[in-house]
Short mmCIF file of C-alpha atoms in Angstrom, two decimals:
data_model
loop_
_atom_site.label_atom_id
_atom_site.label_comp_id
_atom_site.label_asym_id
_atom_site.label_seq_id
_atom_site.Cartn_x
_atom_site.Cartn_y
_atom_site.Cartn_z
CA UNK N 1 69.99 -82.02 -11.54
CA UNK N 2 71.07 -82.31 -7.92
CA UNK N 3 68.30 -81.90 -5.32
CA UNK N 4 68.23 -78.57 -3.54
CA UNK N 5 69.91 -78.47 -0.13
CA UNK N 6 67.78 -77.68 2.89
CA UNK N 7 68.63 -76.17 6.27
CA UNK N 8 67.65 -77.86 9.56
CA UNK N 9 64.79 -75.34 9.77
CA UNK N 10 63.14 -76.35 6.51
CA UNK N 11 60.33 -78.34 8.23
CA UNK N 12 59.09 -75.19 10.00
CA UNK N 13 58.40 -73.41 6.71
CA UNK N 14 55.23 -75.50 6.49
CA UNK N 15 54.01 -73.73 9.65
CA UNK N 16 53.98 -70.45 7.74
CA UNK N 17 51.16 -70.35 5.15
CA UNK N 18 52.76 -67.39 3.36
CA UNK N 19 56.22 -68.92 3.07
CA UNK N 20 57.55 -69.03 -0.49
CA UNK N 21 60.82 -70.82 -1.22
CA UNK N 22 63.23 -70.33 -4.10
CA UNK N 23 66.43 -71.87 -5.39
CA UNK N 24 69.18 -69.73 -3.86
CA UNK N 25 72.59 -71.00 -4.93
CA UNK N 26 71.46 -74.61 -4.72
CA UNK N 27 69.50 -74.15 -1.47
CA UNK N 28 65.72 -74.23 -1.05
CA UNK N 29 65.24 -71.11 1.06
CA UNK N 30 62.32 -68.80 1.88
CA UNK N 31 62.31 -65.53 -0.04
CA UNK N 32 59.47 -64.42 2.24
CA UNK N 33 57.18 -65.62 5.03
CA UNK N 34 54.58 -62.84 5.21
CA UNK N 35 55.71 -60.33 2.61
CA UNK N 36 58.99 -58.56 1.89
CA UNK N 37 57.70 -55.08 2.78
CA UNK N 38 56.25 -56.23 6.12
CA UNK N 39 59.35 -58.20 7.01
CA UNK N 40 61.63 -55.31 6.05
CA UNK N 41 59.59 -52.86 8.14
CA UNK N 42 59.58 -55.24 11.12
CA UNK N 43 63.39 -55.33 11.16
CA UNK N 44 63.65 -51.54 10.85
CA UNK N 45 61.07 -50.91 13.60
CA UNK N 46 60.99 -54.00 15.83
CA UNK N 47 62.78 -57.25 14.96
CA UNK N 48 62.97 -60.04 12.42
CA UNK N 49 64.30 -63.59 12.66
CA UNK N 50 66.26 -65.04 9.73
CA UNK N 51 67.30 -68.59 8.95
CA UNK N 52 70.78 -68.22 7.47
CA UNK N 53 71.92 -71.75 8.17
CA UNK N 54 73.05 -72.09 4.57
CA UNK N 55 76.11 -69.97 5.38
CA UNK N 56 79.39 -71.84 5.75
CA UNK N 57 81.35 -72.25 8.98
CA UNK N 58 84.97 -73.40 8.88
CA UNK N 59 87.21 -74.01 11.89
CA UNK N 60 90.89 -73.15 11.47
CA UNK N 61 93.18 -74.57 14.15
CA UNK N 62 96.88 -74.95 14.89
CA UNK N 63 99.79 -72.95 16.25
CA UNK N 64 100.19 -71.42 12.77
CA UNK N 65 96.48 -70.53 12.47
CA UNK N 66 96.96 -66.78 12.93
CA UNK N 67 99.93 -66.64 10.54
CA UNK N 68 97.92 -68.64 8.00
CA UNK N 69 94.95 -66.26 8.18
CA UNK N 70 97.26 -63.25 8.01
CA UNK N 71 98.50 -64.56 4.67
CA UNK N 72 95.06 -65.63 3.45
CA UNK N 73 92.93 -62.58 4.38
CA UNK N 74 93.16 -58.84 3.85
CA UNK N 75 92.35 -57.59 7.36
CA UNK N 76 94.77 -57.72 10.30
CA UNK N 77 93.96 -60.87 12.25
CA UNK N 78 96.66 -60.03 14.83
CA UNK N 79 94.44 -57.22 16.13
CA UNK N 80 91.80 -59.71 17.29
CA UNK N 81 91.51 -60.91 20.86
CA UNK N 82 89.51 -63.89 22.10
CA UNK N 83 85.84 -63.12 21.65
CA UNK N 84 86.31 -60.63 18.81
CA UNK N 85 85.39 -60.87 15.13
CA UNK N 86 86.25 -58.88 12.02
CA UNK N 87 85.01 -58.46 8.47
CA UNK N 88 87.64 -59.48 5.93
CA UNK N 89 88.19 -60.80 2.41
CA UNK N 90 90.21 -63.43 0.63
CA UNK N 91 91.70 -62.15 -2.62
CA UNK N 92 93.35 -63.58 -5.69
CA UNK N 93 96.86 -62.34 -6.59
CA UNK N 94 95.33 -59.85 -9.05
CA UNK N 95 93.20 -58.25 -6.30
CA UNK N 96 89.89 -59.86 -7.28
CA UNK N 97 87.83 -61.32 -4.45
CA UNK N 98 87.62 -65.03 -3.67
CA UNK N 99 85.03 -64.29 -0.97
CA UNK N 100 84.16 -61.87 1.79
CA UNK N 101 83.83 -63.37 5.23
CA UNK N 102 83.86 -62.98 9.00
CA UNK N 103 86.81 -64.12 11.09
CA UNK N 104 86.06 -65.11 14.72
CA UNK N 105 88.95 -65.60 17.14
CA UNK N 106 87.96 -68.37 19.57
CA UNK N 107 91.45 -68.77 21.07
CA UNK N 108 95.00 -67.95 19.99
CA UNK N 109 95.16 -71.13 17.91
CA UNK N 110 91.50 -71.59 16.96
CA UNK N 111 89.41 -69.42 14.63
CA UNK N 112 86.07 -69.76 12.91
CA UNK N 113 85.45 -68.38 9.42
CA UNK N 114 81.92 -67.64 8.23
CA UNK N 115 81.77 -67.76 4.44
CA UNK N 116 79.15 -67.40 1.73
CA UNK N 117 77.08 -70.51 1.02
CA UNK N 118 77.59 -70.41 -2.75
CA UNK N 119 81.36 -70.24 -2.25
CA UNK N 120 81.90 -73.01 0.30
CA UNK N 121 83.51 -75.54 -2.05
CA UNK N 122 85.58 -72.91 -3.85
CA UNK N 123 86.73 -71.35 -0.59
CA UNK N 124 87.72 -74.67 0.93
CA UNK N 125 89.76 -75.53 -2.16
CA UNK N 126 91.49 -72.13 -1.97
CA UNK N 127 92.19 -72.55 1.74
CA UNK N 128 93.55 -76.07 1.24
CA UNK N 129 95.88 -74.80 -1.46
CA UNK N 130 97.53 -72.33 0.93
CA UNK N 131 97.85 -74.41 4.10
CA UNK N 132 101.00 -73.89 6.18
CA UNK N 133 102.59 -75.53 9.22
CA UNK N 134 100.27 -77.51 11.45
CA UNK N 135 97.08 -75.73 10.34
CA UNK N 136 93.97 -77.89 10.05
CA UNK N 137 90.76 -76.67 8.49
CA UNK N 138 87.44 -78.35 9.22
CA UNK N 139 84.16 -77.62 7.50
CA UNK N 140 81.43 -77.71 10.19
CA UNK N 141 78.71 -76.11 8.05
CA UNK N 142 76.42 -79.15 7.93
CA UNK N 143 76.39 -79.53 11.71
CA UNK N 144 75.85 -75.83 12.37
CA UNK N 145 72.60 -73.88 12.24
CA UNK N 146 72.69 -70.09 12.13
CA UNK N 147 69.83 -67.80 13.16
CA UNK N 148 70.02 -64.01 12.84
CA UNK N 149 67.86 -61.92 15.18
CA UNK N 150 67.92 -58.38 13.81
CA UNK N 151 66.26 -55.08 14.70
CA UNK N 152 66.12 -52.38 17.39
CA UNK N 153 64.34 -54.73 19.84
CA UNK N 154 66.69 -57.68 19.24
CA UNK N 155 68.49 -57.26 22.57
CA UNK N 156 65.23 -56.96 24.50
CA UNK N 157 63.90 -60.16 22.91
CA UNK N 158 67.07 -62.22 23.21
CA UNK N 159 67.54 -61.20 26.86
CA UNK N 160 64.27 -63.02 27.64
CA UNK N 161 65.75 -66.41 26.69
CA UNK N 162 69.35 -66.11 27.91
CA UNK N 163 71.23 -65.14 31.06
CA UNK N 164 74.15 -63.76 29.07
CA UNK N 165 74.95 -60.08 29.60
CA UNK N 166 74.02 -58.87 26.13
CA UNK N 167 74.49 -55.18 26.93
CA UNK N 168 78.21 -55.88 27.45
CA UNK N 169 78.48 -57.50 24.01
CA UNK N 170 79.86 -54.80 21.72
CA UNK N 171 79.70 -54.73 17.93
CA UNK N 172 81.82 -57.45 16.30
CA UNK N 173 82.27 -59.38 19.52
CA UNK N 174 80.86 -62.71 20.64
CA UNK N 175 80.38 -65.07 23.57
CA UNK N 176 80.87 -68.83 23.29
CA UNK N 177 78.99 -71.52 25.21
CA UNK N 178 75.97 -69.35 26.03
CA UNK N 179 72.63 -70.87 27.02
CA UNK N 180 69.89 -69.63 24.66
CA UNK N 181 66.44 -71.21 25.08
CA UNK N 182 68.19 -73.92 27.08
CA UNK N 183 70.56 -74.70 24.18
CA UNK N 184 74.31 -74.06 24.07
CA UNK N 185 75.20 -71.49 21.40
CA UNK N 186 77.78 -69.00 20.24
CA UNK N 187 76.21 -65.52 20.23
CA UNK N 188 77.75 -62.71 18.19
CA UNK N 189 76.78 -59.11 17.42
CA UNK N 190 77.58 -58.31 13.80
CA UNK N 191 74.60 -58.21 11.43
CA UNK N 192 73.82 -57.71 7.76
CA UNK N 193 70.79 -55.44 7.88
CA UNK N 194 72.00 -52.04 9.04
CA UNK N 195 70.31 -52.65 12.40
CA UNK N 196 71.48 -53.91 15.76
CA UNK N 197 71.22 -57.65 16.13
CA UNK N 198 72.68 -61.01 17.03
CA UNK N 199 73.75 -64.23 15.35
CA UNK N 200 73.16 -67.56 17.05
CA UNK N 201 75.42 -70.45 16.02
CA UNK N 202 74.07 -73.73 17.41
CA UNK N 203 73.75 -77.44 16.63
CA UNK N 204 71.39 -78.12 13.76
CA UNK N 205 69.33 -80.51 15.88
CA UNK N 206 68.42 -77.65 18.25
CA UNK N 207 67.49 -75.09 15.61
CA UNK N 208 63.75 -75.77 15.44
CA UNK N 209 63.34 -75.44 19.21
CA UNK N 210 65.29 -72.17 19.38
CA UNK N 211 63.47 -70.67 16.39
CA UNK N 212 60.02 -71.41 17.80
CA UNK N 213 60.96 -70.28 21.31
CA UNK N 214 62.36 -66.98 20.07
CA UNK N 215 59.25 -66.25 18.02
CA UNK N 216 57.05 -67.08 21.02
CA UNK N 217 58.97 -64.78 23.37
CA UNK N 218 59.30 -62.03 20.78
CA UNK N 219 55.74 -61.96 19.47
CA UNK N 220 54.61 -59.17 21.81
CA UNK N 221 57.64 -57.12 20.69
CA UNK N 222 56.69 -57.38 17.02
CA UNK N 223 59.12 -60.17 16.10
CA UNK N 224 58.27 -62.01 12.88
CA UNK N 225 60.16 -64.47 10.65
CA UNK N 226 61.93 -62.86 7.70
CA UNK N 227 63.21 -64.27 4.42
CA UNK N 228 65.88 -63.63 1.82
CA UNK N 229 63.92 -60.85 0.14
CA UNK N 230 63.93 -58.59 3.19
CA UNK N 231 67.51 -59.59 3.99
CA UNK N 232 68.52 -58.30 0.57
CA UNK N 233 66.60 -55.00 0.72
CA UNK N 234 67.88 -54.33 4.24
CA UNK N 235 71.54 -54.96 3.40
CA UNK N 236 71.13 -52.97 0.19
CA UNK N 237 69.85 -49.86 1.97
CA UNK N 238 72.81 -50.11 4.36
CA UNK N 239 75.24 -50.50 1.39
CA UNK N 240 76.49 -53.86 2.61
CA UNK N 241 78.02 -55.80 -0.29
CA UNK N 242 76.70 -59.06 -1.69
CA UNK N 243 79.23 -61.45 -3.20
CA UNK N 244 78.47 -62.01 -6.86
CA UNK N 245 77.10 -58.49 -7.23
CA UNK N 246 79.20 -55.83 -5.47
CA UNK N 247 82.15 -58.22 -5.03
CA UNK N 248 83.54 -60.90 -7.34
CA UNK N 249 86.72 -62.25 -8.88
CA UNK N 250 86.51 -59.29 -11.26
CA UNK N 251 85.91 -56.58 -8.64
CA UNK N 252 88.47 -55.61 -6.02
CA UNK N 253 87.73 -54.53 -2.43
CA UNK N 254 89.00 -51.02 -3.22
CA UNK N 255 86.63 -50.68 -6.17
CA UNK N 256 83.74 -51.98 -4.05
CA UNK N 257 84.34 -49.50 -1.25
CA UNK N 258 85.39 -51.98 1.45
CA UNK N 259 88.99 -50.84 1.61
CA UNK N 260 88.58 -50.45 5.40
CA UNK N 261 88.99 -54.24 5.56
CA UNK N 262 92.21 -54.17 3.54
CA UNK N 263 95.27 -53.44 5.68
CA UNK N 264 97.92 -52.62 3.10
CA UNK N 265 100.46 -52.01 5.88
CA UNK N 266 100.29 -55.75 6.60
CA UNK N 267 103.00 -57.64 4.74
CA UNK N 268 102.56 -60.79 2.73
CA UNK N 269 98.86 -61.33 2.20
CA UNK N 270 97.61 -62.68 -1.12
CA UNK N 271 96.66 -59.84 -3.47
CA UNK N 272 98.58 -57.15 -1.58
CA UNK N 273 100.83 -56.08 -4.45
CA UNK N 274 97.91 -55.67 -6.86
CA UNK N 275 95.90 -53.74 -4.28
CA UNK N 276 98.88 -51.56 -3.44
CA UNK N 277 99.17 -50.67 -7.11
CA UNK N 278 95.45 -49.83 -7.26
CA UNK N 279 95.80 -47.64 -4.18
CA UNK N 280 98.85 -45.89 -5.59
CA UNK N 281 97.46 -45.32 -9.08
CA UNK N 282 93.80 -44.91 -8.11
CA UNK N 283 90.96 -47.23 -9.06
CA UNK N 284 89.34 -46.81 -12.47
CA UNK N 285 85.90 -47.87 -11.21
CA UNK N 286 84.09 -47.11 -7.99
CA UNK N 287 80.91 -48.38 -6.38
CA UNK N 288 78.42 -45.54 -5.91
CA UNK N 289 74.79 -45.01 -5.00
CA UNK N 290 72.40 -43.96 -7.76
CA UNK N 291 68.87 -42.59 -7.59
CA UNK N 292 66.39 -42.65 -10.44
CA UNK N 293 64.99 -39.37 -11.70
CA UNK N 294 62.74 -40.96 -14.32
CA UNK N 295 60.35 -43.72 -13.34
CA UNK N 296 62.04 -47.12 -13.34
CA UNK N 297 63.91 -49.55 -11.10
CA UNK N 298 67.61 -50.22 -11.68
CA UNK N 299 68.40 -53.95 -11.60
CA UNK N 300 71.70 -55.87 -11.54
CA UNK N 301 73.66 -55.75 -14.82
CA UNK N 302 71.65 -52.86 -16.29
CA UNK N 303 74.12 -50.69 -18.15
CA UNK N 304 74.79 -47.11 -17.10
CA UNK N 305 75.58 -44.34 -19.61
CA UNK N 306 76.93 -40.81 -19.65
CA UNK N 307 78.11 -38.61 -22.52
CA UNK N 308 76.76 -41.22 -24.92
CA UNK N 309 79.05 -44.00 -23.68
CA UNK N 310 78.64 -46.94 -21.31
CA UNK N 311 80.39 -46.06 -18.04
CA UNK N 312 79.50 -49.09 -15.93
CA UNK N 313 76.63 -51.20 -14.69
CA UNK N 314 74.22 -51.59 -11.81
CA UNK N 315 75.21 -54.19 -9.20
CA UNK N 316 72.07 -54.05 -7.02
CA UNK N 317 68.86 -52.06 -7.18
CA UNK N 318 65.30 -51.92 -5.94
CA UNK N 319 62.43 -49.73 -4.83
CA UNK N 320 63.69 -48.94 -1.33
CA UNK N 321 61.07 -50.15 1.19
CA UNK N 322 62.23 -47.57 3.74
CA UNK N 323 62.74 -44.53 1.49
CA UNK N 324 60.09 -45.35 -1.14
CA UNK N 325 62.51 -44.39 -3.92
CA UNK N 326 64.10 -46.32 -6.77
CA UNK N 327 67.75 -46.67 -5.82
CA UNK N 328 70.74 -48.68 -6.93
CA UNK N 329 74.39 -49.43 -6.41
CA UNK N 330 76.51 -49.19 -9.53
CA UNK N 331 80.14 -49.76 -10.42
CA UNK N 332 81.05 -46.73 -12.50
CA UNK N 333 84.01 -45.10 -14.20
CA UNK N 334 85.48 -42.89 -11.45
CA UNK N 335 85.17 -39.83 -13.72
CA UNK N 336 81.40 -40.09 -13.24
CA UNK N 337 81.35 -41.14 -9.59
CA UNK N 338 80.90 -37.75 -7.90
CA UNK N 339 77.64 -37.10 -6.09
CA UNK N 340 75.23 -35.16 -8.28
CA UNK N 341 76.61 -36.48 -11.58
CA UNK N 342 73.79 -37.02 -14.06
CA UNK N 343 73.70 -40.45 -15.69
CA UNK N 344 71.31 -42.71 -17.60
CA UNK N 345 70.32 -46.29 -16.83
CA UNK N 346 69.29 -48.57 -19.69
CA UNK N 347 66.06 -50.21 -18.50
CA UNK N 348 64.61 -52.59 -21.07
CA UNK N 349 66.03 -50.63 -23.98
CA UNK N 350 65.19 -47.15 -22.70
CA UNK N 351 67.80 -44.85 -21.21
CA UNK N 352 66.21 -43.29 -18.14
CA UNK N 353 67.61 -40.36 -16.20
CA UNK N 354 69.32 -40.92 -12.86
CA UNK N 355 72.03 -39.34 -10.73
CA UNK N 356 74.80 -40.33 -8.34
CA UNK N 357 73.55 -39.96 -4.76
CA UNK N 358 75.06 -40.42 -1.27
CA UNK N 359 75.15 -43.95 0.17
CA UNK N 360 74.51 -45.79 2.44
CA UNK N 361 70.89 -44.93 1.79
CA UNK N 362 69.99 -45.77 5.38
CA UNK N 363 71.85 -45.39 8.67
CA UNK N 364 70.38 -46.23 12.05
CA UNK N 365 70.56 -43.44 14.58
CA UNK N 366 70.77 -45.48 17.79
CA UNK N 367 72.69 -48.51 19.08
#
């Protein structure tokens, strides 16, 4: 077996007596530092700091870079201006998803893609296969650390260690070459928790210093380190998809409810014809929220039933730390996708009552 990969921040995990690491797609990463519930609550109420340096960063350069990304991704890259980012997807010709990603426009002929860690090799192979013109792609993942500062007090905390005008940084925008804790970084405002927050892209060698400095300056604002467990419950409550669960080669963006990132009016992108057909004919499955009526927690791949037949399966599920209710996301036959529809979830051989409920389960009410 290959040894697990580690981020530049791995040495600091020893400073946290409650840190517990797991194998996450070949990476040794902390599932928690203090406890998932406490970390989740901190992000909802104050702020949490995540090490997400396992994510992939790929630079795409050349005069044909925009045209290349227009062909490769589902969103409209031509709408971006320098300093703007967008959520997008790469699809196979049949409409299945290669990966979901963020596209950052650095300049007219230079972009950065942020891709899922477990998909880095696959994505790079796919990107290589579709190169055009003078486009060059460069994987800078190993040199790049990524910290995510998330929560309602994220701006207050980050403003203590940078002179950048964070209040002018709107959602899905970024500033390059910013000094953070005395280190040069790219600072963006996207997030994967349902809360306000920032991402800090910086050299791996500087990650330990920035992490410790942020925690020091944020301590009196309730900032604590947070692991993968809270990251998952937070994104789940906000109905943000996770590749391999809500999205995959077998699930299209339209089925998964992220059609907003698919611009079917854009000509020539991979998967467009299949997605056009789905749009025209209607999808047969749809991702919905479900809430348990009987006692039980829906987990990924649990089958869902109605009228005595299997109508789909759970993609994600947990006891919501914010709402204190057993909730799930499920990909169901569209005939059973309306809110209020009564269903059953097979949990360890017992079919327990549930119903289709509105999602996202959580929406923040302020900036």
